[in-house]
PDB file of C-alpha atoms in Angstrom:
ATOM      1  CA  MET A 975     -36.006 -14.618  -5.830  1.00 95.00           C
ATOM      2  CA  THR A 976     -34.609 -11.593  -7.718  1.00 90.00           C
ATOM      3  CA  LEU A 977     -31.262 -11.373  -9.433  1.00 92.00           C
ATOM      4  CA  SER A 978     -29.626  -8.095 -10.089  1.00 90.00           C
ATOM      5  CA  ARG A 979     -26.169  -7.147 -11.555  1.00 92.00           C
ATOM      6  CA  PHE A 980     -23.817  -4.323 -10.935  1.00 90.00           C
ATOM      7  CA  THR A 981     -20.306  -3.431 -11.742  1.00 94.00           C
ATOM      8  CA  THR A 982     -17.640  -3.361  -9.120  1.00 96.00           C
ATOM      9  CA  SER A 983     -14.533  -1.198  -9.198  1.00 98.00           C
ATOM     10  CA  HIS A 984     -11.631  -3.248  -7.951  1.00 98.00           C
ATOM     11  CA  VAL A 985      -8.502  -1.902  -6.771  1.00 98.00           C
ATOM     12  CA  ARG A 986      -5.108  -3.867  -6.850  1.00 98.00           C
ATOM     13  CA  THR A 987      -2.036  -1.910  -5.497  1.00 98.00           C
ATOM     14  CA  LEU A 988       1.505  -3.291  -5.784  1.00 98.00           C
ATOM     15  CA  THR A 989       3.909  -1.975  -3.239  1.00 97.00           C
ATOM     16  CA  GLY A 990       7.630  -2.126  -2.697  1.00 96.00           C
ATOM     17  CA  LYS A 991       7.357  -2.921   0.894  1.00 98.00           C
ATOM     18  CA  GLY A 992       7.300  -6.418   2.219  1.00 98.00           C
ATOM     19  CA  PHE A 993       4.261  -8.499   3.322  1.00 98.00           C
ATOM     20  CA  THR A 994       5.076  -8.393   6.949  1.00 98.00           C
ATOM     21  CA  ASP A 995       5.583  -4.672   7.094  1.00 98.00           C
ATOM     22  CA  VAL A 996       2.608  -3.927   5.125  1.00 98.00           C
ATOM     23  CA  THR A 997       0.421  -6.097   7.317  1.00 98.00           C
ATOM     24  CA  LYS A 998       1.939  -4.619  10.439  1.00 98.00           C
ATOM     25  CA  ASP A 999       1.367  -1.151   9.206  1.00 98.00           C
ATOM     26  CA  PHE A1000      -2.068  -1.807   8.127  1.00 98.00           C
ATOM     27  CA  GLU A1001      -3.151  -3.401  11.550  1.00 98.00           C
ATOM     28  CA  SER A1002      -1.530  -0.560  13.408  1.00 97.00           C
ATOM     29  CA  ARG A1003      -4.072   1.836  11.793  1.00 97.00           C
ATOM     30  CA  VAL A1004      -7.168   0.008  12.461  1.00 97.00           C
ATOM     31  CA  GLY A1005      -8.688  -0.286  16.056  1.00 95.00           C
ATOM     32  CA  ARG A1006     -10.270  -3.667  17.363  1.00 93.00           C
ATOM     33  CA  LEU A1007     -14.103  -4.131  17.570  1.00 86.00           C
ATOM     34  CA  ASP A1008     -14.957  -5.149  21.134  1.00 84.00           C
ATOM     35  CA  PRO A1009     -18.262  -7.109  20.541  1.00 80.00           C
ATOM     36  CA  THR A1010     -19.131  -6.483  24.319  1.00 79.00           C
ATOM     37  CA  ILE A1011     -19.641  -2.758  23.329  1.00 77.00           C
ATOM     38  CA  LEU A1012     -23.074  -3.504  21.764  1.00 68.00           C
ATOM     39  CA  ARG A1013     -24.168  -4.936  25.083  1.00 66.00           C
ATOM     40  CA  SER A1014     -24.943  -2.470  27.699  1.00 58.00           C
ATOM     41  CA  ASN A1015     -27.147  -2.519  30.927  1.00 58.00           C
ATOM     42  CA  SER A1016     -27.866   1.170  31.045  1.00 57.00           C
ATOM     43  CA  SER A1017     -31.043   2.941  30.081  1.00 56.00           C
ATOM     44  CA  PRO A1018     -31.800   3.069  26.318  1.00 60.00           C
ATOM     45  CA  ARG A1019     -30.996   6.785  25.972  1.00 58.00           C
ATOM     46  CA  LEU A1020     -27.742   6.434  27.942  1.00 57.00           C
ATOM     47  CA  GLN A1021     -26.919   3.137  26.121  1.00 75.00           C
ATOM     48  CA  VAL A1022     -26.907   4.860  22.665  1.00 76.00           C
ATOM     49  CA  ALA A1023     -24.646   7.586  23.758  1.00 80.00           C
ATOM     50  CA  ASP A1024     -22.439   5.188  25.668  1.00 81.00           C
ATOM     51  CA  VAL A1025     -22.172   2.704  22.789  1.00 81.00           C
ATOM     52  CA  ARG A1026     -21.349   5.508  20.188  1.00 85.00           C
ATOM     53  CA  SER A1027     -18.659   6.890  22.517  1.00 88.00           C
ATOM     54  CA  ARG A1028     -17.073   3.505  23.147  1.00 86.00           C
ATOM     55  CA  ILE A1029     -17.162   2.712  19.378  1.00 88.00           C
ATOM     56  CA  GLU A1030     -15.580   5.906  18.472  1.00 90.00           C
ATOM     57  CA  ALA A1031     -12.887   5.331  21.096  1.00 90.00           C
ATOM     58  CA  THR A1032     -11.982   1.924  19.672  1.00 91.00           C
ATOM     59  CA  ALA A1033     -11.628   3.172  16.005  1.00 92.00           C
ATOM     60  CA  GLY A1034      -8.068   3.309  14.809  1.00 93.00           C
ATOM     61  CA  SER A1035      -6.427   6.344  13.237  1.00 94.00           C
ATOM     62  CA  SER A1036      -8.006   5.262   9.903  1.00 96.00           C
ATOM     63  CA  GLY A1037     -11.525   5.425  11.435  1.00 95.00           C
ATOM     64  CA  PHE A1038     -11.894   1.628  10.910  1.00 97.00           C
ATOM     65  CA  MET A1039     -11.668  -1.130  13.245  1.00 96.00           C
ATOM     66  CA  LEU A1040     -10.789  -4.911  12.556  1.00 97.00           C
ATOM     67  CA  PHE A1041     -13.819  -7.201  12.731  1.00 94.00           C
ATOM     68  CA  GLY A1042     -11.716 -10.246  11.781  1.00 95.00           C
ATOM     69  CA  THR A1043      -9.147 -11.860   9.524  1.00 97.00           C
ATOM     70  CA  SER A1044      -8.850 -14.946   7.546  1.00 96.00           C
ATOM     71  CA  ASP A1045      -5.471 -16.424   6.916  1.00 94.00           C
ATOM     72  CA  HIS A1046      -5.827 -17.619   3.282  1.00 91.00           C
ATOM     73  CA  GLY A1047      -2.228 -18.347   3.043  1.00 90.00           C
ATOM     74  CA  ALA A1048      -2.514 -21.076   5.711  1.00 89.00           C
ATOM     75  CA  LEU A1049      -5.618 -22.409   3.983  1.00 85.00           C
ATOM     76  CA  LEU A1050      -3.601 -22.956   0.756  1.00 85.00           C
ATOM     77  CA  THR A1051      -1.143 -25.176   2.702  1.00 83.00           C
ATOM     78  CA  LEU A1052      -3.900 -27.901   2.424  1.00 84.00           C
ATOM     79  CA  PHE A1053      -3.177 -28.233  -1.371  1.00 85.00           C
ATOM     80  CA  ASP A1054      -0.085 -26.183  -2.016  1.00 83.00           C
ATOM     81  CA  LYS A1055       2.950 -24.625  -0.372  1.00 84.00           C
ATOM     82  CA  PRO A1056       2.432 -22.051   2.428  1.00 84.00           C
ATOM     83  CA  ARG A1057       1.666 -18.610   0.999  1.00 92.00           C
ATOM     84  CA  LYS A1058       1.294 -15.168   2.568  1.00 96.00           C
ATOM     85  CA  ALA A1059      -2.220 -13.940   2.178  1.00 97.00           C
ATOM     86  CA  ILE A1060      -4.512 -12.431   4.858  1.00 98.00           C
ATOM     87  CA  GLN A1061      -8.113 -11.182   4.303  1.00 98.00           C
ATOM     88  CA  TYR A1062      -9.186  -8.425   6.595  1.00 98.00           C
ATOM     89  CA  LEU A1063     -12.745  -7.376   7.511  1.00 97.00           C
ATOM     90  CA  VAL A1064     -12.624  -3.708   8.255  1.00 98.00           C
ATOM     91  CA  GLY A1065     -15.258  -1.096   9.069  1.00 97.00           C
ATOM     92  CA  ASN A1066     -16.984   1.015  11.533  1.00 95.00           C
ATOM     93  CA  PRO A1067     -20.365   0.066  12.972  1.00 93.00           C
ATOM     94  CA  LEU A1068     -21.498   3.776  13.205  1.00 93.00           C
ATOM     95  CA  ILE A1069     -20.626   4.176   9.470  1.00 96.00           C
ATOM     96  CA  ALA A1070     -22.413   0.986   8.624  1.00 96.00           C
ATOM     97  CA  LEU A1071     -25.407   1.992  10.593  1.00 94.00           C
ATOM     98  CA  GLN A1072     -25.781   5.113   8.412  1.00 96.00           C
ATOM     99  CA  MET A1073     -26.303   2.819   5.440  1.00 97.00           C
ATOM    100  CA  THR A1074     -28.150  -0.055   6.791  1.00 97.00           C
ATOM    101  CA  GLN A1075     -30.780   2.217   8.383  1.00 96.00           C
ATOM    102  CA  ARG A1076     -31.452   3.250   4.750  1.00 97.00           C
ATOM    103  CA  ASN A1077     -31.380  -0.248   3.259  1.00 98.00           C
ATOM    104  CA  LEU A1078     -30.642  -3.267   5.349  1.00 97.00           C
ATOM    105  CA  GLY A1079     -29.163  -5.057   2.260  1.00 97.00           C
ATOM    106  CA  ALA A1080     -26.126  -2.808   2.612  1.00 97.00           C
ATOM    107  CA  GLY A1081     -25.272  -4.934   5.490  1.00 96.00           C
ATOM    108  CA  LEU A1082     -24.037  -7.559   2.957  1.00 96.00           C
ATOM    109  CA  TYR A1083     -21.015  -5.344   2.191  1.00 97.00           C
ATOM    110  CA  ALA A1084     -20.147  -4.043   5.670  1.00 96.00           C
ATOM    111  CA  PRO A1085     -17.580  -4.578   6.857  1.00 97.00           C
ATOM    112  CA  LEU A1086     -15.407  -4.200   3.755  1.00 98.00           C
ATOM    113  CA  ARG A1087     -12.802  -6.793   2.752  1.00 98.00           C
ATOM    114  CA  VAL A1088      -9.080  -6.145   2.022  1.00 98.00           C
ATOM    115  CA  LEU A1089      -6.741  -8.770   0.949  1.00 98.00           C
ATOM    116  CA  ILE A1090      -2.956  -8.447   1.421  1.00 98.00           C
ATOM    117  CA  TYR A1091      -0.849 -11.074  -0.090  1.00 98.00           C
ATOM    118  CA  GLU A1092       2.576 -11.874  -1.432  1.00 97.00           C
ATOM    119  CA  GLU A1093       3.071 -13.343  -5.024  1.00 95.00           C
ATOM    120  CA  ASP A1094       6.345 -13.952  -6.597  1.00 95.00           C
ATOM    121  CA  GLY A1095       8.131 -11.999  -3.937  1.00 95.00           C
ATOM    122  CA  LYS A1096       5.925  -8.891  -4.465  1.00 97.00           C
ATOM    123  CA  THR A1097       3.293  -7.472  -1.991  1.00 98.00           C
ATOM    124  CA  PHE A1098      -0.249  -6.510  -3.167  1.00 98.00           C
ATOM    125  CA  VAL A1099      -3.355  -5.064  -1.524  1.00 98.00           C
ATOM    126  CA  GLU A1100      -6.808  -5.564  -3.050  1.00 98.00           C
ATOM    127  CA  TYR A1101     -10.180  -4.470  -2.318  1.00 98.00           C
ATOM    128  CA  ASP A1102     -13.464  -3.488  -3.939  1.00 98.00           C
ATOM    129  CA  LYS A1103     -14.370   0.235  -3.836  1.00 98.00           C
ATOM    130  CA  ALA A1104     -17.244   0.757  -1.458  1.00 98.00           C
ATOM    131  CA  SER A1105     -18.929   3.229  -3.746  1.00 98.00           C
ATOM    132  CA  SER A1106     -19.302   0.506  -6.441  1.00 97.00           C
ATOM    133  CA  LEU A1107     -20.553  -2.101  -3.808  1.00 98.00           C
ATOM    134  CA  PHE A1108     -23.146   0.189  -2.321  1.00 98.00           C
ATOM    135  CA  GLY A1109     -23.945   2.099  -5.551  1.00 97.00           C
ATOM    136  CA  GLN A1110     -26.381  -0.843  -6.474  1.00 96.00           C
ATOM    137  CA  PHE A1111     -28.876   0.565  -3.861  1.00 97.00           C
ATOM    138  CA  LYS A1112     -29.342   3.762  -5.836  1.00 96.00           C
ATOM    139  CA  ASP A1113     -29.569   5.988  -2.669  1.00 98.00           C
ATOM    140  CA  PRO A1114     -27.838   9.309  -2.626  1.00 98.00           C
ATOM    141  CA  ASP A1115     -27.348   9.019   1.197  1.00 98.00           C
ATOM    142  CA  ILE A1116     -25.773   5.578   0.960  1.00 98.00           C
ATOM    143  CA  ASP A1117     -23.654   6.857  -1.955  1.00 98.00           C
ATOM    144  CA  ALA A1118     -22.313   9.709   0.098  1.00 98.00           C
ATOM    145  CA  VAL A1119     -21.267   7.459   2.938  1.00 98.00           C
ATOM    146  CA  ALA A1120     -19.701   4.966   0.348  1.00 98.00           C
ATOM    147  CA  THR A1121     -17.739   7.743  -1.135  1.00 98.00           C
ATOM    148  CA  THR A1122     -16.286   8.650   2.201  1.00 98.00           C
ATOM    149  CA  LEU A1123     -15.481   4.967   2.697  1.00 98.00           C
ATOM    150  CA  ASP A1124     -13.577   4.933  -0.522  1.00 98.00           C
ATOM    151  CA  GLN A1125     -11.521   7.925   0.679  1.00 98.00           C
ATOM    152  CA  LYS A1126     -10.930   6.392   4.145  1.00 98.00           C
ATOM    153  CA  LEU A1127      -9.843   2.929   2.724  1.00 98.00           C
ATOM    154  CA  GLU A1128      -7.458   4.483   0.139  1.00 98.00           C
ATOM    155  CA  ALA A1129      -5.878   6.638   2.791  1.00 98.00           C
ATOM    156  CA  LEU A1130      -5.562   3.416   5.080  1.00 98.00           C
ATOM    157  CA  VAL A1131      -3.924   1.458   2.228  1.00 98.00           C
ATOM    158  CA  THR A1132      -1.791   4.323   1.045  1.00 98.00           C
ATOM    159  CA  ALA A1133      -0.400   4.863   4.599  1.00 98.00           C
ATOM    160  CA  ALA A1134       0.099   1.028   5.079  1.00 98.00           C
ATOM    161  CA  ILE A1135       2.202   0.716   1.920  1.00 97.00           C
ATOM    162  CA  LYS A1136       4.369   3.682   2.329  1.00 94.00           C
TER     163      LYS A1136
END
């Protein structure tokens, strides 16, 4: 077993928009991952082109797709009053592939996580910058992709909170 440490850059954004509007706008900008896309009966060469094309077609305007959500607000009802808090898993398999081909460990951080929640009547969006998560691999090709992810995620959040 090895243990390594790295520093993560964390973004926390307060918005004047309400929780429901932010989540609705966020979700409208991400596509939905169809897991059946990765299963194709065509020849290997056609399969790669077909899969790539189908993935590109399902990405939202942000370039991301939704892999899943976790309603943390509902979970809190077990011990506390209901809260509004949803964690999103967003990414793009084609982008992740660029990194995991270089270092399979990068798969630990793809897809990315975004938390949108309400606290004291205010709505926040939080996430860790991809460049800081993937920077631990010290690979210039992974770093370049991660920097692009930072830009895409910032643009997605900015659009959702406006």
